CSV table of C-alpha atoms in Angstrom, one decimal:
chain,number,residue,atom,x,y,z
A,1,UNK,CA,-31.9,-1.8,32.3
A,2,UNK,CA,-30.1,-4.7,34.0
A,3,UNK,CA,-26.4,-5.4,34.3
A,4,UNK,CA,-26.5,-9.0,32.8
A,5,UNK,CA,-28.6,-7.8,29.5
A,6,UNK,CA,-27.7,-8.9,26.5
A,7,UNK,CA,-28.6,-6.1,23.4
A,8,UNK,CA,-28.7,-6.7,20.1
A,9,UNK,CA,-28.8,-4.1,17.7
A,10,UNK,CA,-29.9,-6.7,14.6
A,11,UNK,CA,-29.4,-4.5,11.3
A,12,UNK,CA,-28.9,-7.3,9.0
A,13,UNK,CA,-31.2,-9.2,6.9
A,14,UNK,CA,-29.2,-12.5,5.6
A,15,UNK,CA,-30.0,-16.1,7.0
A,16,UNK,CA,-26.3,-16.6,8.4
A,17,UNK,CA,-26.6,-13.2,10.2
A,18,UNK,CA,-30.3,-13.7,11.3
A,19,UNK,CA,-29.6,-17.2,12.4
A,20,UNK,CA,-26.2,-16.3,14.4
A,21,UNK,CA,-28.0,-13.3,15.9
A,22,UNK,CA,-30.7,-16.0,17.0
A,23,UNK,CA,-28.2,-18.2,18.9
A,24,UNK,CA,-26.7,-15.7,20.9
A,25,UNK,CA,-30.5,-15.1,21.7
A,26,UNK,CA,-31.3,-18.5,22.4
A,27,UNK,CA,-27.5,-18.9,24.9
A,28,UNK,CA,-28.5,-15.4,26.7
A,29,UNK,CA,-31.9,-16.2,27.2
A,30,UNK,CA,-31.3,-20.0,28.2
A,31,UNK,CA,-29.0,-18.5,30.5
A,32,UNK,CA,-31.6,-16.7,32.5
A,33,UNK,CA,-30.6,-13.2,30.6
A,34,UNK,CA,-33.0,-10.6,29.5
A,35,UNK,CA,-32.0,-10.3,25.7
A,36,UNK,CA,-33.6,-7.1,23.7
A,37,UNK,CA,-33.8,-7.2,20.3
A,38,UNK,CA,-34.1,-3.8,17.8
A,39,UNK,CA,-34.7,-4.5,13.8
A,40,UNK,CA,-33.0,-2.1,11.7
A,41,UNK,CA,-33.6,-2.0,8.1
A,42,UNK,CA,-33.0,-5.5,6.3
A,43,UNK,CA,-33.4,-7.3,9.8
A,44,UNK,CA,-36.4,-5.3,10.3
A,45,UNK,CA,-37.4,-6.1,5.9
A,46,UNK,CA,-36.8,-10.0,7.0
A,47,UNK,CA,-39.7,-10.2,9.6
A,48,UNK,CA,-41.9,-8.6,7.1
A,49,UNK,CA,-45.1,-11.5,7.6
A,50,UNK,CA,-44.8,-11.6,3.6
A,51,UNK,CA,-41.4,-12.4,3.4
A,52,UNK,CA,-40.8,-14.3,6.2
A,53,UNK,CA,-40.7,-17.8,4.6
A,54,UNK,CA,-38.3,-16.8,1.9
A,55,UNK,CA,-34.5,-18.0,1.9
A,56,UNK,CA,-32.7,-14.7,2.8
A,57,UNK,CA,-29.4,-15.9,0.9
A,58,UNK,CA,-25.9,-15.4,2.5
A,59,UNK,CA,-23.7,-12.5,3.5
A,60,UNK,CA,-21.1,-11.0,0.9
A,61,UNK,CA,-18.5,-13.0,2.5
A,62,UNK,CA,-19.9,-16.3,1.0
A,63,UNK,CA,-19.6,-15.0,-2.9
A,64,UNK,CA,-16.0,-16.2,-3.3
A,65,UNK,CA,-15.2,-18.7,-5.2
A,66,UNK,CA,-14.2,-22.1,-3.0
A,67,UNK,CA,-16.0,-20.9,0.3
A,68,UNK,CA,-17.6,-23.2,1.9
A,69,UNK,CA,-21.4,-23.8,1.5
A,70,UNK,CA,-23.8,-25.0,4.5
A,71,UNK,CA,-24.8,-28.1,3.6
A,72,UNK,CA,-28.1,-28.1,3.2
A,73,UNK,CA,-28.6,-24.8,1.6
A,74,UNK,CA,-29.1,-21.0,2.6
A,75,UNK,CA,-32.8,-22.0,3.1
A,76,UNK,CA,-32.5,-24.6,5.6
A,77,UNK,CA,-30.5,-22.3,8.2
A,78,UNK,CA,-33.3,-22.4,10.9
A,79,UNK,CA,-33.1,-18.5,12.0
A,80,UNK,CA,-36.8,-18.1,12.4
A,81,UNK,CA,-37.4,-20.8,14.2
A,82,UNK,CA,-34.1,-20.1,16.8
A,83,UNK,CA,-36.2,-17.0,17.6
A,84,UNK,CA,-39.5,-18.3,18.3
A,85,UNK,CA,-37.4,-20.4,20.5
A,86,UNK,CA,-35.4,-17.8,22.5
A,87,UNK,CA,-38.6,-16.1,22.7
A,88,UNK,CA,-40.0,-19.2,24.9
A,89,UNK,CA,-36.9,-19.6,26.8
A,90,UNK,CA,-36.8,-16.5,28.7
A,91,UNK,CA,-37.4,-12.4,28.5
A,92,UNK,CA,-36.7,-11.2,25.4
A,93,UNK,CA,-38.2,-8.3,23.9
A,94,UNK,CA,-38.2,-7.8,19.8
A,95,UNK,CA,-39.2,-4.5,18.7
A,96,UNK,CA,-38.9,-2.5,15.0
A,97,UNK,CA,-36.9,0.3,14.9
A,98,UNK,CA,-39.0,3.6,14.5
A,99,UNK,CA,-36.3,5.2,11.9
A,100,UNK,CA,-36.3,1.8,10.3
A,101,UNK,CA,-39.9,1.5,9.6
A,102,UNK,CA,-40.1,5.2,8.4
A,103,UNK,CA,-37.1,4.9,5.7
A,104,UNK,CA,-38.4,1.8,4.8
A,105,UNK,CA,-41.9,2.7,4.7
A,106,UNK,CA,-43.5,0.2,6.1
A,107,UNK,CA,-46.0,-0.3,8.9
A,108,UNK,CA,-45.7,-2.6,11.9
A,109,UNK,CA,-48.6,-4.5,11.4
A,110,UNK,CA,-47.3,-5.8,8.1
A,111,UNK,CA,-44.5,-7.8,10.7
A,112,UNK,CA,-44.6,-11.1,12.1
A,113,UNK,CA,-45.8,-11.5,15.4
A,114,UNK,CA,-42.5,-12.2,16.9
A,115,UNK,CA,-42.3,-8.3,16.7
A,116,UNK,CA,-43.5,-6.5,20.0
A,117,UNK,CA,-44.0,-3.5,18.8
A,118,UNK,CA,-42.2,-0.3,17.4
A,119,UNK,CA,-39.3,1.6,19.2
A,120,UNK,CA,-37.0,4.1,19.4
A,121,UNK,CA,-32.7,4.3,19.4
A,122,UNK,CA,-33.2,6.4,23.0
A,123,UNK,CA,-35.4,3.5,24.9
A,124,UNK,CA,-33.5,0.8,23.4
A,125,UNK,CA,-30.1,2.6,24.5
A,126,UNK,CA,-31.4,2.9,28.0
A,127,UNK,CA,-32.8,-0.6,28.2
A,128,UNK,CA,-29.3,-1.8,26.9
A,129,UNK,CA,-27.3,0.6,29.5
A,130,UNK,CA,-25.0,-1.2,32.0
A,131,UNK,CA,-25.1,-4.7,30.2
A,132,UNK,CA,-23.6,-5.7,26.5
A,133,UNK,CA,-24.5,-4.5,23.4
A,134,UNK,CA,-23.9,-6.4,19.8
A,135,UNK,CA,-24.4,-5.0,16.7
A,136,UNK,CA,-25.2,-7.5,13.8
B,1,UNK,CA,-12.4,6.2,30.1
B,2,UNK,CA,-15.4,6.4,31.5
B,3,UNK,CA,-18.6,3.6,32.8
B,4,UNK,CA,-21.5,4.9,30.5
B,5,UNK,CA,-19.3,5.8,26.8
B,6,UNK,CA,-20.1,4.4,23.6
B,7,UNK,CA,-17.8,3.8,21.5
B,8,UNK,CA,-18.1,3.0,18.1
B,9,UNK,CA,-15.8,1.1,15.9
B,10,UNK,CA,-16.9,2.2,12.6
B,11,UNK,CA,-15.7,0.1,9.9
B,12,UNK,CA,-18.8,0.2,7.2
B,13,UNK,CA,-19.1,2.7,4.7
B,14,UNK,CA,-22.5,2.1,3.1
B,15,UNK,CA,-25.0,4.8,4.0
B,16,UNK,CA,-27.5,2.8,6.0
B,17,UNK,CA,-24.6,1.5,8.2
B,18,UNK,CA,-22.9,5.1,8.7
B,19,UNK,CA,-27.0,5.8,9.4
B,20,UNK,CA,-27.4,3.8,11.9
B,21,UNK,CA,-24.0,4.4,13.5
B,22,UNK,CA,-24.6,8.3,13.8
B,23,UNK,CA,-28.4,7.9,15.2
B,24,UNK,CA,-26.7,5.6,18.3
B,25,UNK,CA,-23.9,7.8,18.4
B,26,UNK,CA,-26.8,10.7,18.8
B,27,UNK,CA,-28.9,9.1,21.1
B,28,UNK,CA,-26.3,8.1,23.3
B,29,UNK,CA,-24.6,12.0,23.3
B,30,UNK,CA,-28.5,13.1,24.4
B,31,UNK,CA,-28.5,10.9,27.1
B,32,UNK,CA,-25.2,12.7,28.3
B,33,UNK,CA,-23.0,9.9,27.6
B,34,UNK,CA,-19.4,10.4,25.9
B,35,UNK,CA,-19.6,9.1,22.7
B,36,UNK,CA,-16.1,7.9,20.5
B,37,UNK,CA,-15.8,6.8,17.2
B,38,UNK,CA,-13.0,4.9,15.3
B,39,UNK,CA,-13.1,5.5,11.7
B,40,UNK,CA,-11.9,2.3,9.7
B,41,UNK,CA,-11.6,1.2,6.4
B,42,UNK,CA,-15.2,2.5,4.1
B,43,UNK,CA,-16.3,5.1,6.8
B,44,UNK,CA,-12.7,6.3,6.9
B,45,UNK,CA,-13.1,6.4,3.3
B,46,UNK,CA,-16.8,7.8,3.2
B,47,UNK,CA,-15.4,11.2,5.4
B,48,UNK,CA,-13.0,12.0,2.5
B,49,UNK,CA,-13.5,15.7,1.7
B,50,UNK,CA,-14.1,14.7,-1.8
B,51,UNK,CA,-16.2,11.9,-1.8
B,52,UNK,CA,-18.4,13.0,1.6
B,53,UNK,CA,-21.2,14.2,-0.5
B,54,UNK,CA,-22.0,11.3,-2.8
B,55,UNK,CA,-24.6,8.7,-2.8
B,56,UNK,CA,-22.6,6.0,-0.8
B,57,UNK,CA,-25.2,3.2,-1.9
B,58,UNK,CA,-26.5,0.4,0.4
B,59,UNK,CA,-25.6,-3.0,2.5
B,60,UNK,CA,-25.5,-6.0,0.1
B,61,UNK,CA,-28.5,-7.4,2.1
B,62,UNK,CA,-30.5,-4.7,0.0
B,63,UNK,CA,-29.2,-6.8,-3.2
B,64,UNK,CA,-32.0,-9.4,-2.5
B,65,UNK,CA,-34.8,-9.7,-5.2
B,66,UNK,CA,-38.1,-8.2,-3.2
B,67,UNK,CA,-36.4,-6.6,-0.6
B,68,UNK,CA,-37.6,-2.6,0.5
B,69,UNK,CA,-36.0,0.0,-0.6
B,70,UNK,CA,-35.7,3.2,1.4
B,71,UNK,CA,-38.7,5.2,0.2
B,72,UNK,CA,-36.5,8.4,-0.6
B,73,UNK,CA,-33.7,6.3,-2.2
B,74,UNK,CA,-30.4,5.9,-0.5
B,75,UNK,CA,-29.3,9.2,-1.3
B,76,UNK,CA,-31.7,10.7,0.9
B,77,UNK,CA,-30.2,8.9,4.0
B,78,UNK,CA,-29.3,11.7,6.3
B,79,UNK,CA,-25.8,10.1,7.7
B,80,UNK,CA,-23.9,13.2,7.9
B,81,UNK,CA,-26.3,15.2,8.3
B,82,UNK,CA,-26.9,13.3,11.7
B,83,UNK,CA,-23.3,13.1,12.9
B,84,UNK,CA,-23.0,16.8,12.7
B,85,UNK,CA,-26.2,16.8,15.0
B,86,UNK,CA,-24.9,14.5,17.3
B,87,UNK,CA,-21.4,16.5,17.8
B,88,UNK,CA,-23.5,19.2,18.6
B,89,UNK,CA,-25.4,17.4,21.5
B,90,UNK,CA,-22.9,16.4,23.5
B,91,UNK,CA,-19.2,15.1,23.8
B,92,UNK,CA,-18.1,13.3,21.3
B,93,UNK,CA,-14.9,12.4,19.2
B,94,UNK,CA,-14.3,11.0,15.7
B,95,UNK,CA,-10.7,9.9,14.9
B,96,UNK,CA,-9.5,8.3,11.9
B,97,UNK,CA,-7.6,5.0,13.0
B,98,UNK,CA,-4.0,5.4,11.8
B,99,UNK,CA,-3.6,1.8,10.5
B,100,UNK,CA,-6.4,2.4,7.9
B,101,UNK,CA,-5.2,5.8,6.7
B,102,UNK,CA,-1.6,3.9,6.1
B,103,UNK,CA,-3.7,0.7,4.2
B,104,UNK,CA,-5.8,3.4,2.4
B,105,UNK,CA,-2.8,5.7,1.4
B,106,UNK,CA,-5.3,8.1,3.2
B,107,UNK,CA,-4.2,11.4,4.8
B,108,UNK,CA,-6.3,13.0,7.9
B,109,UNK,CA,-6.1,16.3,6.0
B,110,UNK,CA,-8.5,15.5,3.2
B,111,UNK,CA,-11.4,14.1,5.6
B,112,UNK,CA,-14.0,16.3,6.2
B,113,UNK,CA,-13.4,18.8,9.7
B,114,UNK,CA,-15.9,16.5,11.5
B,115,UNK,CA,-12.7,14.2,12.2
B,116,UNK,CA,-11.4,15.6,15.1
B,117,UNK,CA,-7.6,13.6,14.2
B,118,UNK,CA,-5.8,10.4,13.9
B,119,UNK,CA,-5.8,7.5,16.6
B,120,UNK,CA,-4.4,4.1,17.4
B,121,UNK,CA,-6.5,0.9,18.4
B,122,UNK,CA,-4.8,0.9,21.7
B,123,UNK,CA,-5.6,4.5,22.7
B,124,UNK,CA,-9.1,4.0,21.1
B,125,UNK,CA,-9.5,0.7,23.7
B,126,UNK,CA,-8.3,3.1,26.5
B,127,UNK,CA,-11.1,5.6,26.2
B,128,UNK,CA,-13.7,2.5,25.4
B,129,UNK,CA,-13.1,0.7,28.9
B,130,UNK,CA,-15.5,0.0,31.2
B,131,UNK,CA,-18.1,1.5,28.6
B,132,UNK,CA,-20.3,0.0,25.6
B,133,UNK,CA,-18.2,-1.0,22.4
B,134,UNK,CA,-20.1,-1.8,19.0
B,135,UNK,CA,-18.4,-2.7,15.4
B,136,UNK,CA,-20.7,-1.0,12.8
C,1,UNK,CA,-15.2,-14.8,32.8
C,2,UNK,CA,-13.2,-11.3,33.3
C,3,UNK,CA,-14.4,-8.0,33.6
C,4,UNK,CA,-11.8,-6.5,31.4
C,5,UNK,CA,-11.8,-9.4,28.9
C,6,UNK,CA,-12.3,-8.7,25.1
C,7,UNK,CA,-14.6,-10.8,23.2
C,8,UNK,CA,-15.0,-11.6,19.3
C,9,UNK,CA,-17.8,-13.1,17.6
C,10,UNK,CA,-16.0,-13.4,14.6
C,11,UNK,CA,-17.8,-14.2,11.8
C,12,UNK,CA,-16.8,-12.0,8.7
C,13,UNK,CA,-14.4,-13.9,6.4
C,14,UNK,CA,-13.3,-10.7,4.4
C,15,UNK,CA,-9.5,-9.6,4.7
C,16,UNK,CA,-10.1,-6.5,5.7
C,17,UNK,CA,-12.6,-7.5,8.8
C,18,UNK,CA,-10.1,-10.3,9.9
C,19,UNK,CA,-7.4,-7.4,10.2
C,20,UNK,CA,-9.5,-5.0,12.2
C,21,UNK,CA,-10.7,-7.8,14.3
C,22,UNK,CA,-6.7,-9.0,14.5
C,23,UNK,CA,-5.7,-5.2,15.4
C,24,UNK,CA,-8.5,-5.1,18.4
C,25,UNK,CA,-7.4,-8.6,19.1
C,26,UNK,CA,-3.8,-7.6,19.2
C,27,UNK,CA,-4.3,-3.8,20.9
C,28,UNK,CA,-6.6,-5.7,24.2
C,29,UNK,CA,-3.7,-8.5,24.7
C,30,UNK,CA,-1.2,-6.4,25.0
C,31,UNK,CA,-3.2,-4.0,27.5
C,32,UNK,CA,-3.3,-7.6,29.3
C,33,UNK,CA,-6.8,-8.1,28.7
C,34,UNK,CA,-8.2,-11.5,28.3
C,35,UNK,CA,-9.0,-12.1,24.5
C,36,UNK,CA,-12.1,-14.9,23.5
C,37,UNK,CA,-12.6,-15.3,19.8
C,38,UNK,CA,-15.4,-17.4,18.3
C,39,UNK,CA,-15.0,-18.4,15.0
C,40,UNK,CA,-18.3,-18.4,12.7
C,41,UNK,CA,-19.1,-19.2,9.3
C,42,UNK,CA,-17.1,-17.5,7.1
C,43,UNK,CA,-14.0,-16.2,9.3
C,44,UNK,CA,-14.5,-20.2,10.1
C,45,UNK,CA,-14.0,-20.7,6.3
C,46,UNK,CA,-11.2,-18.6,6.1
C,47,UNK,CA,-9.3,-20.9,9.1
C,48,UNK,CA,-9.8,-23.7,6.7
C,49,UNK,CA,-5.6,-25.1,6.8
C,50,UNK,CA,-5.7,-25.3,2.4
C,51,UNK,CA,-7.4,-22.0,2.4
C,52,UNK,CA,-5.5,-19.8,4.7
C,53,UNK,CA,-2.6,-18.6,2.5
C,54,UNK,CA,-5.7,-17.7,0.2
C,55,UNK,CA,-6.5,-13.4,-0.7
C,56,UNK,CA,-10.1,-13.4,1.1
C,57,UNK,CA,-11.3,-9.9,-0.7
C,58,UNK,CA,-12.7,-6.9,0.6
C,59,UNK,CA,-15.9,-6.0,1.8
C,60,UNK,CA,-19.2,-5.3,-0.2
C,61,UNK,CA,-18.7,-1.5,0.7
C,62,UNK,CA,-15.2,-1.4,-1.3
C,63,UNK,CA,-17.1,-2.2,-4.2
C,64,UNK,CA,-18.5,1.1,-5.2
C,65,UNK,CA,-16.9,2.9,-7.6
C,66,UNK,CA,-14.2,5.8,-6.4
C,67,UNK,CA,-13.7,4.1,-3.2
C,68,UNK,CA,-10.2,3.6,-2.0
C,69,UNK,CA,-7.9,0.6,-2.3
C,70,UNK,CA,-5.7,-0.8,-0.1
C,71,UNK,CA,-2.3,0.6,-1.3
C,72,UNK,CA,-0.6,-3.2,-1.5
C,73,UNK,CA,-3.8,-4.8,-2.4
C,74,UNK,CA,-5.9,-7.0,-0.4
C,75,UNK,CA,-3.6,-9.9,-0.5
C,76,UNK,CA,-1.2,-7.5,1.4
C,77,UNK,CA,-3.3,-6.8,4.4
C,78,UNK,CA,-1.6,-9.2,7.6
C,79,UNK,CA,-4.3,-10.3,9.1
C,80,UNK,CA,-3.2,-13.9,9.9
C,81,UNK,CA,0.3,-12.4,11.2
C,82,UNK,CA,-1.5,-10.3,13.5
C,83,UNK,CA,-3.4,-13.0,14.9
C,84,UNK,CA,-0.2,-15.2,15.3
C,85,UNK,CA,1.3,-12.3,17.1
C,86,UNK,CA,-2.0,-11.2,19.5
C,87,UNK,CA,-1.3,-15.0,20.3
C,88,UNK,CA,1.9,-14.4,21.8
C,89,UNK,CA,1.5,-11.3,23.2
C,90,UNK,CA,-1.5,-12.6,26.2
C,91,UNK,CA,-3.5,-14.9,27.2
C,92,UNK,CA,-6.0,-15.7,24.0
C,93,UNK,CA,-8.0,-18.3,23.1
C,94,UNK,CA,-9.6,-18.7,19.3
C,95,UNK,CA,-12.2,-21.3,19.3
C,96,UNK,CA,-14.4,-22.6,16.7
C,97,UNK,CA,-18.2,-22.7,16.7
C,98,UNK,CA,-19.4,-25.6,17.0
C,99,UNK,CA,-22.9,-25.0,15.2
C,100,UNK,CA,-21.0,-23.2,12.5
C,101,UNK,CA,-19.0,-26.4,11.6
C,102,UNK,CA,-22.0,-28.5,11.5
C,103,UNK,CA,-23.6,-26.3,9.1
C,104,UNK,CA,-20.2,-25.5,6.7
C,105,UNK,CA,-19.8,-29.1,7.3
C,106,UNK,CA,-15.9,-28.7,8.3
C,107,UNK,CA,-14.6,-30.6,10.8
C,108,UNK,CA,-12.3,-29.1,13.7
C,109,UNK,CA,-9.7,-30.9,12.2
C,110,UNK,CA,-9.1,-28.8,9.3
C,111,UNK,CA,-8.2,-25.7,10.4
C,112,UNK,CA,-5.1,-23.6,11.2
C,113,UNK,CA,-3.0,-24.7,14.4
C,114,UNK,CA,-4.2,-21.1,15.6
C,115,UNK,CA,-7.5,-22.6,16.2
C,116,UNK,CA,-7.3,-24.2,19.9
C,117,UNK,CA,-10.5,-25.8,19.1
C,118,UNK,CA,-14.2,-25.9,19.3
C,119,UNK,CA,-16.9,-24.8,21.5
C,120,UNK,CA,-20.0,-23.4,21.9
C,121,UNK,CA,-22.2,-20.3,22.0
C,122,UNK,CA,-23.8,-21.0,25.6
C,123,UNK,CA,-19.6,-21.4,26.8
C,124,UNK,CA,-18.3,-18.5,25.1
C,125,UNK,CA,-21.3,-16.1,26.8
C,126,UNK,CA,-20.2,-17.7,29.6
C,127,UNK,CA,-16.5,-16.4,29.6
C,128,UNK,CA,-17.2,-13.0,27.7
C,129,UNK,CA,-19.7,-11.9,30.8
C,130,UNK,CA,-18.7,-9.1,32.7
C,131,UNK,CA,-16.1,-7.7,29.9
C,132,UNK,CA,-16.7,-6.4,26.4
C,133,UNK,CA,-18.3,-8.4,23.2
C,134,UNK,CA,-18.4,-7.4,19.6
C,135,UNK,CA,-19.4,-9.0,16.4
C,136,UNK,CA,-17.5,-8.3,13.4
């Protein structure tokens, strides 16, 4: 644990969210912050190695009609790459939630390397205590 | 109030959300930290006496072409099953925020006796200080 | 940066998340909290000054069948007014992300006079350490 932490609980699996979830990464970790990542569910589906190149489309939120659109397309939002980023920039840890991997049924090894490793709630929790926690 | 809570404004009522909301809210209450949660909007409406044993589907992220499924179907996602656990570990309190039960037309008699009663935002950011806050 | 500040990464442009994060907004600046909102994407769409008066919809969760419905419909829920009022009450700034408007392609410009302008990730961090942060 460290008081200046940032946590981020990443439960989402949409380019916007993945790629906003990236650049708080990036700022905390450029700003000398340790930054731990956990992939729940379609966060933790996105980093599949066998999906990872495929346009994970937009949140809910962008289905109305006369919202905006980024400009160059759900694809080009460039949330992998602002993680192998943050990654270089400072300490970050990225690891799959244990729960995750069993519901979804799918083995660690079948992630990209980004990934660490597997974890629990409990150890994340305690790694996250006395700093700031976001959920995405 | 109190330095190491955890309190969850729950606002989500898809049952990988309320999922992952009652496994923090567990492993936080086993670590012996006060946990409190503010029921909003679709989690306020998932604890509805009547509706509290259906299927309560999943995120929109799941809507993606390829994406895993939960390998027992969403059904099998033990949500409540995991609050109850988690009340039972340590201290923890579930309030219905009074602003969504008015928006909803909602009254805290027909949510399930897991709800310990109604609360405001401002006496839910009371008990929250000094602690952990996620929206879920 | 305050201890007791509240911070916002806003990025949900659904009616009923720009209440609840209006209501938290509201609830922390009247305790006399310091309140930081960042505007993403699609709260950053709904800013957008010929779009504001618009209904911005529910939620993917409200869209299972049986759920509840706001009594007065979604265009009833007073989000905007509750921001206007959080305004007034304490000290609050709402700021635009600068990333965000590069990829919507928006300029500053266009958005509600709520909006005291734009900035970015690495200075918002910087004046939500120490206090509280959530994502909505």
């Amino acid at each position: 644990m460290s008081e200046d932490s940032l946590s981020l609980v990443l439960f989402s699996g949409t380019a916007d969210k993945l790629h906003v979830a990236a650049t708080l990464a990036a700022g905390a970790a450029a700003m000398g912050r340790p930054v731990n990542v956990l992939l729940q569910y379609w966060a933790l589906d996105a980093f599949r190695t066998e999906r990872i190149a495929e346009d994970r489309g937009l949140a809910w939120d962008a289905t109305t009609d006369g919202t905006s659109r980024p400009v160059n397309g759900s694809a080009s939002i460039p949330w992998l790459e602002t993680f192998r980023m943050s990654k270089e920039l400072g300490e970050m840890s990225i690891l799959a939630c244990s729960g995750s991997l069993d519901i979804l049924g799918i083995d660690v090894t079948t992630l990209d390397p980004l990934v660490d490793g597997a974890g629990g709630i409990a150890s994340f929790l305690m790694a996250a205590e006395g700093g700031q926690i976001l959920f995405i």
